[in-house]
XYZ file of N, CA and C in Angstrom:
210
model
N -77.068 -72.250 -3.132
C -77.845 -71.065 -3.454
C -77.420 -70.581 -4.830
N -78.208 -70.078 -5.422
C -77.863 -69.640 -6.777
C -78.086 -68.712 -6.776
N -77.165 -67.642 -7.350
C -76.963 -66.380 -7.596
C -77.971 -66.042 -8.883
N -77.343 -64.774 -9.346
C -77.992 -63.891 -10.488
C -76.685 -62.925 -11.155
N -77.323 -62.979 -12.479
C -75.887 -62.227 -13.288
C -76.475 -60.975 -14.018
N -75.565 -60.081 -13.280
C -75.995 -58.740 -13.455
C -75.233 -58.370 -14.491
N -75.983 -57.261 -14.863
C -75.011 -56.371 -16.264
C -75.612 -54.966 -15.900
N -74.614 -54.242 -15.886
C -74.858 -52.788 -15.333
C -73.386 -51.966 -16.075
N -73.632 -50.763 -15.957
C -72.682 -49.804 -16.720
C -71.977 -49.091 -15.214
N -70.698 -48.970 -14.996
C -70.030 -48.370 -13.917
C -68.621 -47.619 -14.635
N -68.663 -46.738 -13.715
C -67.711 -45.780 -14.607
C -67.341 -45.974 -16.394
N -68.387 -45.805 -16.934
C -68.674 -45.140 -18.547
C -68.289 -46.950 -18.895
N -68.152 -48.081 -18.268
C -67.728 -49.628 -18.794
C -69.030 -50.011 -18.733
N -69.427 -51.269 -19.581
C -70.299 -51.817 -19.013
C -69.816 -53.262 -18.277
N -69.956 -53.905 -17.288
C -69.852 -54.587 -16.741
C -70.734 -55.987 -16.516
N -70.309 -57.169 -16.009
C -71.095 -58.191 -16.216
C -70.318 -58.684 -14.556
N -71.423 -59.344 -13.922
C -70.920 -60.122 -12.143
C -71.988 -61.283 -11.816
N -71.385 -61.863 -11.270
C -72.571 -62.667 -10.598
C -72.168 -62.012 -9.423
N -73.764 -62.352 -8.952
C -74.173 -61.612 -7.687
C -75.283 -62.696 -6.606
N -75.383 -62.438 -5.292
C -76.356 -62.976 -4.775
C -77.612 -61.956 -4.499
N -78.375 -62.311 -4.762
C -79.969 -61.156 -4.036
C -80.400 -61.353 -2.931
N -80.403 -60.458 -2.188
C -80.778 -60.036 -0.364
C -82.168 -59.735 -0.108
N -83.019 -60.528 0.015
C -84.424 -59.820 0.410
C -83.966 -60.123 1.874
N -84.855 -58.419 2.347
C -84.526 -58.506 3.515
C -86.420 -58.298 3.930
N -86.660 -59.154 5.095
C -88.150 -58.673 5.327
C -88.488 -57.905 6.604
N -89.005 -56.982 6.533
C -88.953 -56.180 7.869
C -90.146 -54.915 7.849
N -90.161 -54.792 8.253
C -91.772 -53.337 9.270
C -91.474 -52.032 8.137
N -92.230 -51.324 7.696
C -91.295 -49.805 7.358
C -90.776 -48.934 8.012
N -91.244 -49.325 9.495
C -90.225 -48.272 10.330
C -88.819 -48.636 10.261
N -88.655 -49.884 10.274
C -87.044 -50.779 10.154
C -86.497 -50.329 8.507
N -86.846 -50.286 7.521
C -86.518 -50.210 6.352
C -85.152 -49.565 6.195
N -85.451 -47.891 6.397
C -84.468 -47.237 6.346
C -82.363 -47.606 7.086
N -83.429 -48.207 8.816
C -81.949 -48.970 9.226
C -81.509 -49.875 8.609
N -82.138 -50.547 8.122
C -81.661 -52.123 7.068
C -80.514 -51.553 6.023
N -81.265 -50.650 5.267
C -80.569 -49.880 4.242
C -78.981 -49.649 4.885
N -79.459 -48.825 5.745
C -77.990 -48.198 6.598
C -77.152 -48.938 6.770
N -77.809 -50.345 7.534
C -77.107 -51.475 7.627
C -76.295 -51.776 6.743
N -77.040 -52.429 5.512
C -76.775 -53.175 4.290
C -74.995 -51.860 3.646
N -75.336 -50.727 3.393
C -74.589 -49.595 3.244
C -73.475 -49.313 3.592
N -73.577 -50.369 4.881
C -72.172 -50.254 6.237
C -71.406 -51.488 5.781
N -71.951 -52.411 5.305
C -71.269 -53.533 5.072
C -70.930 -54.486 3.717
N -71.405 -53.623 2.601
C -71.648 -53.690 1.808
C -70.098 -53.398 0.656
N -69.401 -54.937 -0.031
C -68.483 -53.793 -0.730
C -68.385 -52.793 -1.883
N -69.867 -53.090 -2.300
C -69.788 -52.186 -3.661
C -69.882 -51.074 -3.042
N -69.522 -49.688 -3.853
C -69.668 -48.407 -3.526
C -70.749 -47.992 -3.628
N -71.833 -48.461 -4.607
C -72.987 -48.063 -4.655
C -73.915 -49.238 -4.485
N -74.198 -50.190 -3.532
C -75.420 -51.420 -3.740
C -76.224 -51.026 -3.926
N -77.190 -52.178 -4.381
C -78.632 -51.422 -5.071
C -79.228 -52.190 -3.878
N -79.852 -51.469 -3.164
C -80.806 -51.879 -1.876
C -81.881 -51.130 -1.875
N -82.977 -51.398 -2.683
C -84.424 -50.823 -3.009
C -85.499 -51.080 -1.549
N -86.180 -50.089 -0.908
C -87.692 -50.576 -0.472
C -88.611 -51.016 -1.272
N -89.337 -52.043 -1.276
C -90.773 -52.597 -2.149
C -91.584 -53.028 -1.444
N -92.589 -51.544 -1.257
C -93.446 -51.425 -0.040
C -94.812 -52.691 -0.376
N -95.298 -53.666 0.550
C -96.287 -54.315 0.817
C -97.732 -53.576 0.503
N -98.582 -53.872 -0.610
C -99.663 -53.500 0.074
C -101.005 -54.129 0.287
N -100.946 -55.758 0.796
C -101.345 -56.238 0.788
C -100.854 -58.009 0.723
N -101.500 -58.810 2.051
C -100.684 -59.959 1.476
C -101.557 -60.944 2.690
N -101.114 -62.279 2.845
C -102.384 -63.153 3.791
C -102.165 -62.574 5.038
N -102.865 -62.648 5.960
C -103.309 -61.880 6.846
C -101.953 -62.118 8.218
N -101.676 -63.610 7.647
C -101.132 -64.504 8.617
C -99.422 -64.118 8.402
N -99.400 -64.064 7.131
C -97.947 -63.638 6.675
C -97.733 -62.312 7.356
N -98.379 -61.235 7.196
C -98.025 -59.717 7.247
C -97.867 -59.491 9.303
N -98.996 -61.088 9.685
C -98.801 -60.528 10.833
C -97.422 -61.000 11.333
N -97.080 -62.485 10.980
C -95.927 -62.886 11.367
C -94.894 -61.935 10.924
N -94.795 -61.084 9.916
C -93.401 -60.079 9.878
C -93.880 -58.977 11.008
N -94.725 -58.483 11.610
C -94.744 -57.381 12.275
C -94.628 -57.899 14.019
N -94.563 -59.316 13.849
C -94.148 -60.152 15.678
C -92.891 -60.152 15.400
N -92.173 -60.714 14.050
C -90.558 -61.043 14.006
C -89.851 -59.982 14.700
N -90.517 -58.512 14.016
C -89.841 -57.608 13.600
C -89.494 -56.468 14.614
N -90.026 -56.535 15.482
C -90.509 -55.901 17.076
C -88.731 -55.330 17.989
């Protein structure tokens, strides 16, 4: 798996990491717990764990995340 190399500023430094990226796929009622999740287990102090709401996608895809996701 191949990561991604971040550059971000943390306490007044700027900083450079490799990192891995987490898409997580799930319902919007689930969103918020994911977050919580991700938050609980997570070692940075601040992860960046964004929602990027769907609005629109094949019919077949959107339904298979809302059977997974149950």
């Amino acid at each position: 798996m191949h990561g991604v190399k971040s550059v971000y500023r943390w306490e007044g430094k700027v900083e450079t990491a490799g990192e891995l990226m987490l898409v997580v796929k799930t319902r919007s009622s689930l969103a918020r717990r994911a977050m919580e999740r991700i938050r609980e287990i997570h070692p940075y102090q601040v992860p960046e764990a964004v929602l990027i709401r769907i609005e629109s996608g094949l019919d077949a895809y959107l339904e298979w995340i809302e059977r997974e996701t149950k």
